[in-house]
CSV table of C-alpha atoms in Angstrom, one decimal:
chain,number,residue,atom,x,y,z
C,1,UNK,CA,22.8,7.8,28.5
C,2,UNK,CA,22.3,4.4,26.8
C,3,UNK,CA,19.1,3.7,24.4
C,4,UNK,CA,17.3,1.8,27.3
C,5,UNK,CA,17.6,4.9,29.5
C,6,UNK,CA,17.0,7.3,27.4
C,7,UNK,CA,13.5,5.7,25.9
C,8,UNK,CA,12.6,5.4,30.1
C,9,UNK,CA,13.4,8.7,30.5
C,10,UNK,CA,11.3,9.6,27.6
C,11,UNK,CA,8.2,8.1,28.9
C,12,UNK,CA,8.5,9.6,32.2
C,13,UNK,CA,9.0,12.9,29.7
C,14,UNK,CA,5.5,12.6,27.9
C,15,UNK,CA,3.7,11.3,31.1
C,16,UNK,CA,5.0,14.8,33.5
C,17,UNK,CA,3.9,16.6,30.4
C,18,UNK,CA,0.7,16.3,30.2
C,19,UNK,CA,0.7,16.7,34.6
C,20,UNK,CA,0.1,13.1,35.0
C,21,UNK,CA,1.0,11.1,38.4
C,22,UNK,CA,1.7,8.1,38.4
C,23,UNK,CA,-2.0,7.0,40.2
C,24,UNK,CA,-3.5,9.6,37.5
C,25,UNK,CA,-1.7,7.5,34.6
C,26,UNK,CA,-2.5,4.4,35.9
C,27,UNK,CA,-6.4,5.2,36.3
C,28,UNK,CA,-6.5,6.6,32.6
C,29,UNK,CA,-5.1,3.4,31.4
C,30,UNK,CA,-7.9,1.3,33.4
C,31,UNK,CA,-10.5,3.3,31.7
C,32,UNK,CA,-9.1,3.3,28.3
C,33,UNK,CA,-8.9,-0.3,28.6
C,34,UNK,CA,-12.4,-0.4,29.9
C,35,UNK,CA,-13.5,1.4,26.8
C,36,UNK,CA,-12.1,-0.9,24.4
C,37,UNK,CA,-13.3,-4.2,25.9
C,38,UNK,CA,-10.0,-5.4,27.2
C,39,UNK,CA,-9.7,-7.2,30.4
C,40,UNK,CA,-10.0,-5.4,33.5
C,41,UNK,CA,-6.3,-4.0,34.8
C,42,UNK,CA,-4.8,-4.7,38.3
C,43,UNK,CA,-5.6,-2.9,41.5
C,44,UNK,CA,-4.4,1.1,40.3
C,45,UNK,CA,-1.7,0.7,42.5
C,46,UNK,CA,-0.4,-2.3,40.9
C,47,UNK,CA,-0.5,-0.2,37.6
C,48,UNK,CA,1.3,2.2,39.2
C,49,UNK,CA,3.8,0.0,40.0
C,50,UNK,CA,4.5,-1.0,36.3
C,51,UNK,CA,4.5,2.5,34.9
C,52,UNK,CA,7.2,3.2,37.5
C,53,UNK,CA,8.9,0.3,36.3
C,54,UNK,CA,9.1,1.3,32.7
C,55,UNK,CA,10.8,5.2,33.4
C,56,UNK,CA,13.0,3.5,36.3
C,57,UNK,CA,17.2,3.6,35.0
C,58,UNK,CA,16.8,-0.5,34.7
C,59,UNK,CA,13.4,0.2,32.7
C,60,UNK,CA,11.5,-2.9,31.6
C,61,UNK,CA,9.0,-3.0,28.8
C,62,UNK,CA,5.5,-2.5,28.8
C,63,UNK,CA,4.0,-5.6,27.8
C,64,UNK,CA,1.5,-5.9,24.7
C,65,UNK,CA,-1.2,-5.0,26.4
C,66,UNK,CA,0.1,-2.1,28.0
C,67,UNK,CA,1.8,-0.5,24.9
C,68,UNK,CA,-1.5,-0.8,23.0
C,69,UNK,CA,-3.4,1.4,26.0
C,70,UNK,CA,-0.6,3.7,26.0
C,71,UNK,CA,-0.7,4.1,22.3
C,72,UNK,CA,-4.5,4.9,22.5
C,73,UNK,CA,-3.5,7.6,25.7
C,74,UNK,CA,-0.9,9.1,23.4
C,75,UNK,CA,-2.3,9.1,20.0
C,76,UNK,CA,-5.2,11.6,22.3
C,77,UNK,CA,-4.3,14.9,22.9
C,78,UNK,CA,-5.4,16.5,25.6
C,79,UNK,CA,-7.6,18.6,24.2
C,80,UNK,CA,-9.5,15.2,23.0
C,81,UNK,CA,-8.6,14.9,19.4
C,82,UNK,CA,-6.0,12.2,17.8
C,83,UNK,CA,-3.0,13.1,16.7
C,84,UNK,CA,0.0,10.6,14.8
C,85,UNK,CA,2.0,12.8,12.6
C,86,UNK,CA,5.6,13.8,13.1
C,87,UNK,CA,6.3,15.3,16.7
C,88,UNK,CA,3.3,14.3,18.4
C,89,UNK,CA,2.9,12.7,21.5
C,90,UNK,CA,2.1,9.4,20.0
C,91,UNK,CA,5.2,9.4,17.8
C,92,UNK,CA,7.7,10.6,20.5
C,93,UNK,CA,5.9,7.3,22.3
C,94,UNK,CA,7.1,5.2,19.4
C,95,UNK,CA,10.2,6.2,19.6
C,96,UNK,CA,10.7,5.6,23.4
C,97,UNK,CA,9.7,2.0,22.6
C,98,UNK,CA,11.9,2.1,20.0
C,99,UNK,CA,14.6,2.9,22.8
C,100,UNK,CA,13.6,0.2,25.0
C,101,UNK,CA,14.6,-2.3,21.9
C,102,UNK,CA,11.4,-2.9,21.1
C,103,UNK,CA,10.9,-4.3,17.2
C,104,UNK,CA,10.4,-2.5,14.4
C,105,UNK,CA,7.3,-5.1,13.2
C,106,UNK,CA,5.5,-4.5,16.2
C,107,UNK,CA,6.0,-0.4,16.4
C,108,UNK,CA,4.4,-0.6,13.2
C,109,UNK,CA,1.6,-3.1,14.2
C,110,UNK,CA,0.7,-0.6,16.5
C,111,UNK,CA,0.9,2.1,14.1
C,112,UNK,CA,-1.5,0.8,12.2
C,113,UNK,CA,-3.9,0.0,14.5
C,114,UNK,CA,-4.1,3.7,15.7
C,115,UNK,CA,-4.3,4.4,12.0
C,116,UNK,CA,-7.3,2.2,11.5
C,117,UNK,CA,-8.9,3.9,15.1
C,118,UNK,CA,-8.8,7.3,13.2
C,119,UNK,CA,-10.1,6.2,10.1
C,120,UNK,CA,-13.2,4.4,12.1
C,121,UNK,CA,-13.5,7.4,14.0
C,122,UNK,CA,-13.8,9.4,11.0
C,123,UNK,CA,-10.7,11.2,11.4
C,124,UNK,CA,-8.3,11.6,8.3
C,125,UNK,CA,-5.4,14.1,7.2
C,126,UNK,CA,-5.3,16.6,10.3
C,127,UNK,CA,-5.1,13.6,12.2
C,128,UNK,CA,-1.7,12.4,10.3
C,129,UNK,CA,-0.6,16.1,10.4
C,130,UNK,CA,2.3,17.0,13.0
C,131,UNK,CA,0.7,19.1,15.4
C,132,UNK,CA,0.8,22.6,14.5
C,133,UNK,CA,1.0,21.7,10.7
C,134,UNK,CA,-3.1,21.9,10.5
C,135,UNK,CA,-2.7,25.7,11.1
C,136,UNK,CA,-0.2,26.2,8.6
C,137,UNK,CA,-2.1,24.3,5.7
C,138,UNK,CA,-5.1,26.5,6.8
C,139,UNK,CA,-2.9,29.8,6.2
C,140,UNK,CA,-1.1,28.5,3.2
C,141,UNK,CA,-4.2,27.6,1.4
C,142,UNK,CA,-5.6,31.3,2.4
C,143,UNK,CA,-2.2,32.7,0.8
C,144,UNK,CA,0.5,30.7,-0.6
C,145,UNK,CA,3.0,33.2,0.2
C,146,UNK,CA,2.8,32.4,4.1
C,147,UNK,CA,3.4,28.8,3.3
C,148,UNK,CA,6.4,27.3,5.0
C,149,UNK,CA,8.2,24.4,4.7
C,150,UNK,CA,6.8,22.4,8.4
C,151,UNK,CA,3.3,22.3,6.4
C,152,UNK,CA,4.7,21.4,3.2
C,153,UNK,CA,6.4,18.4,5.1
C,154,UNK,CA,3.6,17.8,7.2
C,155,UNK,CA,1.7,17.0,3.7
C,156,UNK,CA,4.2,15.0,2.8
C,157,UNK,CA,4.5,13.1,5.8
C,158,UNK,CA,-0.1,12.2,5.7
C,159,UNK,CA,1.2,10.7,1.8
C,160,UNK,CA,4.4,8.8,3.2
C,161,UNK,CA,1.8,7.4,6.2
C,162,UNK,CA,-1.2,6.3,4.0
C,163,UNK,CA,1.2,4.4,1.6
C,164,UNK,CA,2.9,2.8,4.7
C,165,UNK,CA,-0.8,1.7,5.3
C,166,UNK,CA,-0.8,0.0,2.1
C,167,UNK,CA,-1.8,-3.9,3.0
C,168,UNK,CA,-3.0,-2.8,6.2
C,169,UNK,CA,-6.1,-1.1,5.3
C,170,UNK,CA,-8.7,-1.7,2.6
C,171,UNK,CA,-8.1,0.7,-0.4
C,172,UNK,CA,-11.3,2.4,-0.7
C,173,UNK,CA,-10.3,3.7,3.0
C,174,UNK,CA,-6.6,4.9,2.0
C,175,UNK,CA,-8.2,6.5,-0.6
C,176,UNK,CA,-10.4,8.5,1.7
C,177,UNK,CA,-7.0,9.6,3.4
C,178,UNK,CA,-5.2,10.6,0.9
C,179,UNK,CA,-7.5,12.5,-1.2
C,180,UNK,CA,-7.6,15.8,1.0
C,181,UNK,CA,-3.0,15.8,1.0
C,182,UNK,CA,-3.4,15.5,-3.0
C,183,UNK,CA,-5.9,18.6,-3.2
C,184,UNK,CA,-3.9,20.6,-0.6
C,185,UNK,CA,-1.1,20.3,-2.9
C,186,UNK,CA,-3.0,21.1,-6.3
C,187,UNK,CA,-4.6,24.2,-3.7
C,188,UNK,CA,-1.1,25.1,-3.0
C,189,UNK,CA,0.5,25.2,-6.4
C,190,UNK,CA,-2.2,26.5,-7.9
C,191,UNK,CA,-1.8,30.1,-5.4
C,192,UNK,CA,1.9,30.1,-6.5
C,193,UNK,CA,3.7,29.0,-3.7
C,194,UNK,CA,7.5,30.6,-2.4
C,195,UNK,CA,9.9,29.6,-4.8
C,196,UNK,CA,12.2,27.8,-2.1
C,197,UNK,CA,9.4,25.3,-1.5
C,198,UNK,CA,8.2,24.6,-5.4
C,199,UNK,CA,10.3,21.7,-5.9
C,200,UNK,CA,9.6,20.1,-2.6
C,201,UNK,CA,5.7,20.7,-2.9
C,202,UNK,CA,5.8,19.2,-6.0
C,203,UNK,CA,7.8,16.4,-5.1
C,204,UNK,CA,4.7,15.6,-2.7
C,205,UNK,CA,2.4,16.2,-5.4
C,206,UNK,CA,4.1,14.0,-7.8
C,207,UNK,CA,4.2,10.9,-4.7
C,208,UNK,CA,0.5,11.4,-3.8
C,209,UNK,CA,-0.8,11.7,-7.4
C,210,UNK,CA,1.2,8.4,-7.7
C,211,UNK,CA,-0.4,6.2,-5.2
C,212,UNK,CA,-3.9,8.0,-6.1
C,213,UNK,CA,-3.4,6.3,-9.7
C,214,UNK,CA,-2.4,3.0,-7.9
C,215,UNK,CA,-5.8,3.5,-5.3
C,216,UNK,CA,-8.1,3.9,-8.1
C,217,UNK,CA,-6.6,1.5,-10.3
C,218,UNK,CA,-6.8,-0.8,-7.1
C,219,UNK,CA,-10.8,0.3,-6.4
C,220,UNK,CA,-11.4,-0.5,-10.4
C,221,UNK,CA,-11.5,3.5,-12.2
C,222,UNK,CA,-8.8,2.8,-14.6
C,223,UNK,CA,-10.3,6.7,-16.1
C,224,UNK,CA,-9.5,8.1,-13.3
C,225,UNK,CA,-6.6,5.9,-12.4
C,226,UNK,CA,-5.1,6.9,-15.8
C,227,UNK,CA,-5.7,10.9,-15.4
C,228,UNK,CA,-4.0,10.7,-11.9
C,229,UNK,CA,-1.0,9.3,-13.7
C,230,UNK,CA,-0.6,11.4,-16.2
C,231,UNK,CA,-0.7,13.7,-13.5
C,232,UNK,CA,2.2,12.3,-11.7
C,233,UNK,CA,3.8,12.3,-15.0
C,234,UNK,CA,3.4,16.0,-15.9
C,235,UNK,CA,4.8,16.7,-12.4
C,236,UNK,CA,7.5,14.7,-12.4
C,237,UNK,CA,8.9,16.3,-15.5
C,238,UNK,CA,9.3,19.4,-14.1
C,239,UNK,CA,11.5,18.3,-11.3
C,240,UNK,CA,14.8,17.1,-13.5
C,241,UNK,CA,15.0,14.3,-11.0
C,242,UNK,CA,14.6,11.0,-13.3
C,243,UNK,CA,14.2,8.3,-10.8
C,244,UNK,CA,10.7,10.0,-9.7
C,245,UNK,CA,10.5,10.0,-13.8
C,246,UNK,CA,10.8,5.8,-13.4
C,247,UNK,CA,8.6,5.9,-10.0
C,248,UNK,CA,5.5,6.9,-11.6
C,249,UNK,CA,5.9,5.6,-15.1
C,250,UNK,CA,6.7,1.3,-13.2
C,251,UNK,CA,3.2,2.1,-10.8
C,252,UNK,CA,1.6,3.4,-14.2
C,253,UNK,CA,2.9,-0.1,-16.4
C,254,UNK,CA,1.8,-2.4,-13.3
C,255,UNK,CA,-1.6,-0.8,-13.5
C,256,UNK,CA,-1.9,-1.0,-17.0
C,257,UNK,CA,-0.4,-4.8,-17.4
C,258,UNK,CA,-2.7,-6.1,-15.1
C,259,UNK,CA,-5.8,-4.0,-16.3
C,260,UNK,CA,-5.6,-4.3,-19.9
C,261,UNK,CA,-5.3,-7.5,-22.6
C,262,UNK,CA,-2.9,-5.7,-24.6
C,263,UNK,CA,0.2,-5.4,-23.0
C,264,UNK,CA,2.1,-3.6,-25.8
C,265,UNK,CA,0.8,0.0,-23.9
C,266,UNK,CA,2.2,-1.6,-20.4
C,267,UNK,CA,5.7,-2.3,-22.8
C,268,UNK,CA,6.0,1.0,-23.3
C,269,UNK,CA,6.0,2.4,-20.2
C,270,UNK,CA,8.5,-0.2,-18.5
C,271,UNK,CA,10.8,1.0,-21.7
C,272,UNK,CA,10.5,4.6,-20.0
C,273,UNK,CA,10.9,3.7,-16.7
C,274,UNK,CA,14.1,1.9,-18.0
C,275,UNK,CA,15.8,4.1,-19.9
C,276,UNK,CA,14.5,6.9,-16.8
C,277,UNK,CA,15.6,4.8,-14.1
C,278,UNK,CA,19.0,4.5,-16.1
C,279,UNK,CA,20.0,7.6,-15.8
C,280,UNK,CA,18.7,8.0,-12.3
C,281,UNK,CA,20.7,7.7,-9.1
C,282,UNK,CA,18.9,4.8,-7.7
C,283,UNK,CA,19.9,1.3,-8.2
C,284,UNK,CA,17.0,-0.2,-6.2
C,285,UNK,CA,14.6,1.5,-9.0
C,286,UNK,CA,16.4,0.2,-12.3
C,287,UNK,CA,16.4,-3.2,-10.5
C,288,UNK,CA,12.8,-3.1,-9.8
C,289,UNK,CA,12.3,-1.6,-14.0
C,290,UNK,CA,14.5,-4.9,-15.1
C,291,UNK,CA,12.7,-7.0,-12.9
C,292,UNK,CA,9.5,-5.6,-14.4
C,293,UNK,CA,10.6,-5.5,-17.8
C,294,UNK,CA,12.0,-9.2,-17.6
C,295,UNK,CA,8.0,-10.0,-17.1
C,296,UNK,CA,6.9,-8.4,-20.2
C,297,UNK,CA,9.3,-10.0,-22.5
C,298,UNK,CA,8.7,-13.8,-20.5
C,299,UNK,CA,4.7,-12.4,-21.5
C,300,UNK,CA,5.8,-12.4,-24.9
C,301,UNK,CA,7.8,-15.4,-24.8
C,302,UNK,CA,10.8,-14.2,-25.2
C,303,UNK,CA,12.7,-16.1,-22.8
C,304,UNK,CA,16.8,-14.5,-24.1
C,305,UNK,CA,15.3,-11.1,-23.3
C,306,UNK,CA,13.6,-12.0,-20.0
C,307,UNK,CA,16.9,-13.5,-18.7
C,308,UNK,CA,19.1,-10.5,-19.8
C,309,UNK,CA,17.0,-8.9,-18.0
C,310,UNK,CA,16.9,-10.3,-15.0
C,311,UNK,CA,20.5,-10.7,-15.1
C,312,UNK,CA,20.6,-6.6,-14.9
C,313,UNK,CA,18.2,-7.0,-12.2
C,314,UNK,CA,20.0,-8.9,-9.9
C,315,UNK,CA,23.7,-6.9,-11.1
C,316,UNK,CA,22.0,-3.3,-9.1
C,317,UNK,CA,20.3,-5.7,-6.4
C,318,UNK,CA,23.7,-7.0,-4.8
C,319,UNK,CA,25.8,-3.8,-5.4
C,320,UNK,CA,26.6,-1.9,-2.2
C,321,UNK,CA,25.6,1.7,-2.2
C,322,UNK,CA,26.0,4.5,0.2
C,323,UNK,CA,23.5,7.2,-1.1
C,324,UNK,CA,20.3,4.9,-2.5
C,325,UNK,CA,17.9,7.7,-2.5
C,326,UNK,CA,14.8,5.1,-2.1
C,327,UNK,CA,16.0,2.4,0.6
C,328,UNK,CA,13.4,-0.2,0.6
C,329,UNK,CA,12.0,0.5,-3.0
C,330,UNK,CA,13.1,-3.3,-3.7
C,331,UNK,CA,14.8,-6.1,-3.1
C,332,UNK,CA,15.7,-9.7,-3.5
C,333,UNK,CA,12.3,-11.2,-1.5
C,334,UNK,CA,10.7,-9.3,-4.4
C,335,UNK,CA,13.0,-9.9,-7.2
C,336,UNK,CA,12.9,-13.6,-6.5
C,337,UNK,CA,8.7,-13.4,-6.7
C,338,UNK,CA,9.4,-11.7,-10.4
C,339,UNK,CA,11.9,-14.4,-11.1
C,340,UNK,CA,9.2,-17.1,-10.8
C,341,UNK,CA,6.6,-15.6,-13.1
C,342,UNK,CA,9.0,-15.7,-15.7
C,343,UNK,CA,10.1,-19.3,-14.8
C,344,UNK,CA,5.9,-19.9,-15.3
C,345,UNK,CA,6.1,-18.2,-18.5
C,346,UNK,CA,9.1,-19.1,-20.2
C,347,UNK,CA,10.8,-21.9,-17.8
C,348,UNK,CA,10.3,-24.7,-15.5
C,349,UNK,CA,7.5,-24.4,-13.0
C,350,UNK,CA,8.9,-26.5,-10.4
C,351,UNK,CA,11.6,-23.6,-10.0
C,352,UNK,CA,9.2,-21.2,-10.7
C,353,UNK,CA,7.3,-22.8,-7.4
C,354,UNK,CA,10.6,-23.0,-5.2
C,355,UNK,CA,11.2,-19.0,-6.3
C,356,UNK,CA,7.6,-18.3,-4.9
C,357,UNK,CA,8.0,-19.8,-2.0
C,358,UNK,CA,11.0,-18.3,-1.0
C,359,UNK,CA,9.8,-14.9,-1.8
C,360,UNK,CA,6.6,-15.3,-0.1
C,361,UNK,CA,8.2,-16.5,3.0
C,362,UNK,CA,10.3,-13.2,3.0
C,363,UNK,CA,7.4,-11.1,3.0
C,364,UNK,CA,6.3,-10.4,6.1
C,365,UNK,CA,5.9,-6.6,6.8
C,366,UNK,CA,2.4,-5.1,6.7
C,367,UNK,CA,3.2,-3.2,3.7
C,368,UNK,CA,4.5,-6.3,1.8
C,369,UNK,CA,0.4,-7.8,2.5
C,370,UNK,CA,-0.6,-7.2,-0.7
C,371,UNK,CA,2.5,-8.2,-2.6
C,372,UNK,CA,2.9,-11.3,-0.2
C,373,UNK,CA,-0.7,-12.4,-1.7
C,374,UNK,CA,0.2,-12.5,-5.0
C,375,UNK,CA,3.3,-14.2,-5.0
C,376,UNK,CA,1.3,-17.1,-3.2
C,377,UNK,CA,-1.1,-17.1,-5.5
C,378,UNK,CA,1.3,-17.6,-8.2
C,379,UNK,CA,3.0,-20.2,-6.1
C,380,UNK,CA,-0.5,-22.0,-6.0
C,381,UNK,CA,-0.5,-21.6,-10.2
C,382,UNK,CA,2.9,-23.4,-10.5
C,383,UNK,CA,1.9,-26.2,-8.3
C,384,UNK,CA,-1.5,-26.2,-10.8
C,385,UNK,CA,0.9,-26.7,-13.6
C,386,UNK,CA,3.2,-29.6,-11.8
C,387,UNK,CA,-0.5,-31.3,-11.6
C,388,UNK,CA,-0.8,-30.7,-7.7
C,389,UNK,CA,-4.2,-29.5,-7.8
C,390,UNK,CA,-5.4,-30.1,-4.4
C,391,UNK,CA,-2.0,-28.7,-2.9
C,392,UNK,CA,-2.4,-25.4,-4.9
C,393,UNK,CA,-6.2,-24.9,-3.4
C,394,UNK,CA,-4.4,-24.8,-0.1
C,395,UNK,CA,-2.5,-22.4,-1.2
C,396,UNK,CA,-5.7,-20.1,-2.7
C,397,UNK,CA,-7.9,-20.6,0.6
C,398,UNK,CA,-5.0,-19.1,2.4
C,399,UNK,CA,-4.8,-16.4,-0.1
C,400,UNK,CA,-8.7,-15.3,-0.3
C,401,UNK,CA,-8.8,-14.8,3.2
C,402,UNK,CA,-6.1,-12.7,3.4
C,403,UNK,CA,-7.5,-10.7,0.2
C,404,UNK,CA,-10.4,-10.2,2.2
C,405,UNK,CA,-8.7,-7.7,4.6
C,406,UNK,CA,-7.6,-5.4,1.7
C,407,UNK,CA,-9.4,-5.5,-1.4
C,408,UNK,CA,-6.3,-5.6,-3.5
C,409,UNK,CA,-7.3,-5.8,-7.5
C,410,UNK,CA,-4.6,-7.9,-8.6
C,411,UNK,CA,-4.9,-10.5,-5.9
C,412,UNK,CA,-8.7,-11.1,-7.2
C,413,UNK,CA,-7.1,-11.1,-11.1
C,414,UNK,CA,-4.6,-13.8,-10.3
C,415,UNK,CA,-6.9,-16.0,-8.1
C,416,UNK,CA,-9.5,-15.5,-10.6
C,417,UNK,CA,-6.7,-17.0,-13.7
C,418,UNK,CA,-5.9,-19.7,-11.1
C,419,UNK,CA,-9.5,-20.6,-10.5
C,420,UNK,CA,-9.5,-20.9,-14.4
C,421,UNK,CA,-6.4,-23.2,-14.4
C,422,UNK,CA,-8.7,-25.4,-12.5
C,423,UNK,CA,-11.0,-26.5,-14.8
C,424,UNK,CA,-9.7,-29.9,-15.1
C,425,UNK,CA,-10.4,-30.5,-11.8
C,426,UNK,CA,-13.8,-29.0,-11.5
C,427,UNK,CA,-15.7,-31.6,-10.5
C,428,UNK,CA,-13.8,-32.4,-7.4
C,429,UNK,CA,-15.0,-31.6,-4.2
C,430,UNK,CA,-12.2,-29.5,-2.9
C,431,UNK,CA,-12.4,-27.1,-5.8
C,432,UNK,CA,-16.3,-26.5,-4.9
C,433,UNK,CA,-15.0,-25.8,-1.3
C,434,UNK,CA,-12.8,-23.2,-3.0
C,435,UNK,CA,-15.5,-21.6,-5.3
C,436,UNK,CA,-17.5,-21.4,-1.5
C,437,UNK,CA,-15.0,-19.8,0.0
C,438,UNK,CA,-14.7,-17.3,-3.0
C,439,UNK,CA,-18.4,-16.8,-3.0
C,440,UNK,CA,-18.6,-16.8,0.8
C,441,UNK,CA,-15.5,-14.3,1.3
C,442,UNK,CA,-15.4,-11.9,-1.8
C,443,UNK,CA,-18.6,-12.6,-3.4
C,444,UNK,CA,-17.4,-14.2,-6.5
């Protein structure tokens, strides 16, 4: 069975599951689209025509429109409450369309919108949970020794989905999702759970403390922010694994550089998450601890260091490995975007503003919102320094709007230093249409 005809197949699966004919399905997807405001749907019969096109052996796809209703009917079970996580209904739907070839951009386009349903609906972690992982978080947390591993990698999976969400939703939300994950796993260790799933529980406790750090250091509780770290830290100790060592001490120095004057604290935590990451087994992460380290000295302006260090940098990003335990912790898109705030710092910014461009147009997945924000802004501050004021408020008005959606802290500290660097200009009418939009947009 090739991919096409075994993603038809699964549709046809999910649809006889729930004791749906094809008239049945096609009047639940006129309602749901009634429901959301869409535009009303063909005669039912014409709907039925189209589903039976989609689970035929020469399936075609469902169009947008059709594989946004059937994400809603899926992501429902039939018992009337939602349900994403691992082995769901919804998920198995993803990965029929996957089948059918479609992309992995728009899967996760509609991912997130069914993420951003349940969050407006008031739904959170059960939601995310793989459906019968809510019972066996219930029983765990009533005794530890009945926990098994499904619930533990449920948990895991609700902290793996909220960071995908990162750039997607605004912060204060995603911290609203994961706060219940991080005190099931504080709940669980706490009871003393089975010594098979210690190390994997607190592998999840150690990833969701992480990103809790990042969200409150993102909603502006650097207390808070801090504890959660230290946290992570304490955690990651225990597991002899020094890569997660790296992982929490480079989110820990980003927070800290960006939060604080004084970078000398922010120094020494990129030193640990070197010399951690060096003796770790992923390349990706002591690229990413160069890349960040390469910063601080080009900070300083120590412009020999920064360069060695980027030069290590780039040496892990274009070896070939086999067994990179964090695929897609970084990459060149990024690595270019540190390689031009050095160039502001310590080089020329008219390569500096070629680097951010490059990077910036790389950055396309939701995730990469956020990031994708500041490299543009810092793209707009090397055009400020080349004297091309007016291009580099082009640049910003594109960037507060999309800062809007999420919230982000360090897109509102850069824009904030590059609304600064337009002093000079201040009396020009396109910087008061910026400050407007500022005002207008984030209230500042």
């Amino acid at each position: 069975m090739d991919s096409s005809t075994a993603g038809a197949a699964a549709l046809k699966r999910l649809r006889t599951r729930r004791g749906l004919s094809l008239a049945d399905m096609a009047r639940a997807l006129t309602q749901i689209a009634q429901g959301l405001g869409m535009p009303r749907l063909p005669q039912v019969a014409s709907v039925q025509r189209s589903i039976a096109r989609w689970e035929s052996k020469s399936a075609t796809m469902p169009d947008e429109r059709y594989q946004l209703l059937l994400a809603y009917l899926y992501a429902t079970t039939p018992g009337g409450s939602r349900s994403l996580g691992a082995g769901s209904d919804f998920a198995q739907y993803l990965d029929a369309l996957g089948a059918l070839g479609e992309s992995e951009h728009r899967i996760a386009e509609l991912r997130s919108t069914l993420v951003r349903a349940v969050t407006d609906d008031g739904g959170g972690l059960f939601a995310l949970l793989a459906p019968r992982t809510g019972a066996g978080l219930a029983q765990g947390l009533a005794d530890s020794s009945l926990l098994d591993a499904e619930t533990v990698l449920g948990v895991a999976s609700v902290v793996a989905d909220v960071n995908a969400q990162v750039g997607s939703l605004p912060f204060v939300r995603l911290q609203l999702m994961l706060a219940p994950a991080l005190e099931a796993c504080r709940r669980l260790m706490a009871g003393g759970p089975p010594e098979p799933l210690l190390e994997l529980l607190r592998s999840t406790r150690v990833e969701a403390a992480t990103l809790a750090g990042r969200l409150a250091f993102e909603t502006r509780d650097d207390a808070v922010s801090r504890a959660l770290y230290e946290e992570a830290t304490r955690e990651a100790a225990c597991l002899g694994q020094p890569w997660r060592q790296a992982t929490v001490h480079l989110s820990h120095a980003l927070t800290v550089l960006y939060a604080m004057p004084d970078i000398a604290y922010a120094a020494r935590l990129v030193e640990r998450a070197v010399r951690a990451a060096e003796c770790g087994e992923s390349r990706l992460l002591r690229a990413r601890a160069h890349a960040l380290q390469a910063e601080v000295a080009a900070r300083w302006g120590q412009s020999r260091q920064s360069s060695a260090a980027l030069g290590l940098a780039w040496y892990d990003i274009e070896r070939e490995s086999t067994d990179e335990p964090l695929p897609g912790a970084f990459s060149a898109e990024y690595l270019r975007g540190f390689e031009g705030v050095c160039q502001l710092y310590v080089g020329d910014p008219a390569v500096a503003h070629d680097q951010f461009a490059a990077s910036a147009g790389a950055l396309r997945a939701p995730r990469q919102n956020v990031q994708r924000i500041i490299v543009t802004t810092d793209q707009a501050l090397a055009r400020i320094q080349l004297g091309e004021a007016r291009a580099a408020v082009d640049l910003l008005h594109e960037c507060v709007t999309a800062a809007a959606s999420t919230g982000g802290r360090v897109p509102l500290i850069r824009l904030r230093k590059a609304r600064q660097e337009l002093r000079p200009w201040r009396q020009d009418d396109f910087v008061a249409d910026l400050d407007d939009h500022l005002m207008d947009v984030l209230g500042r």
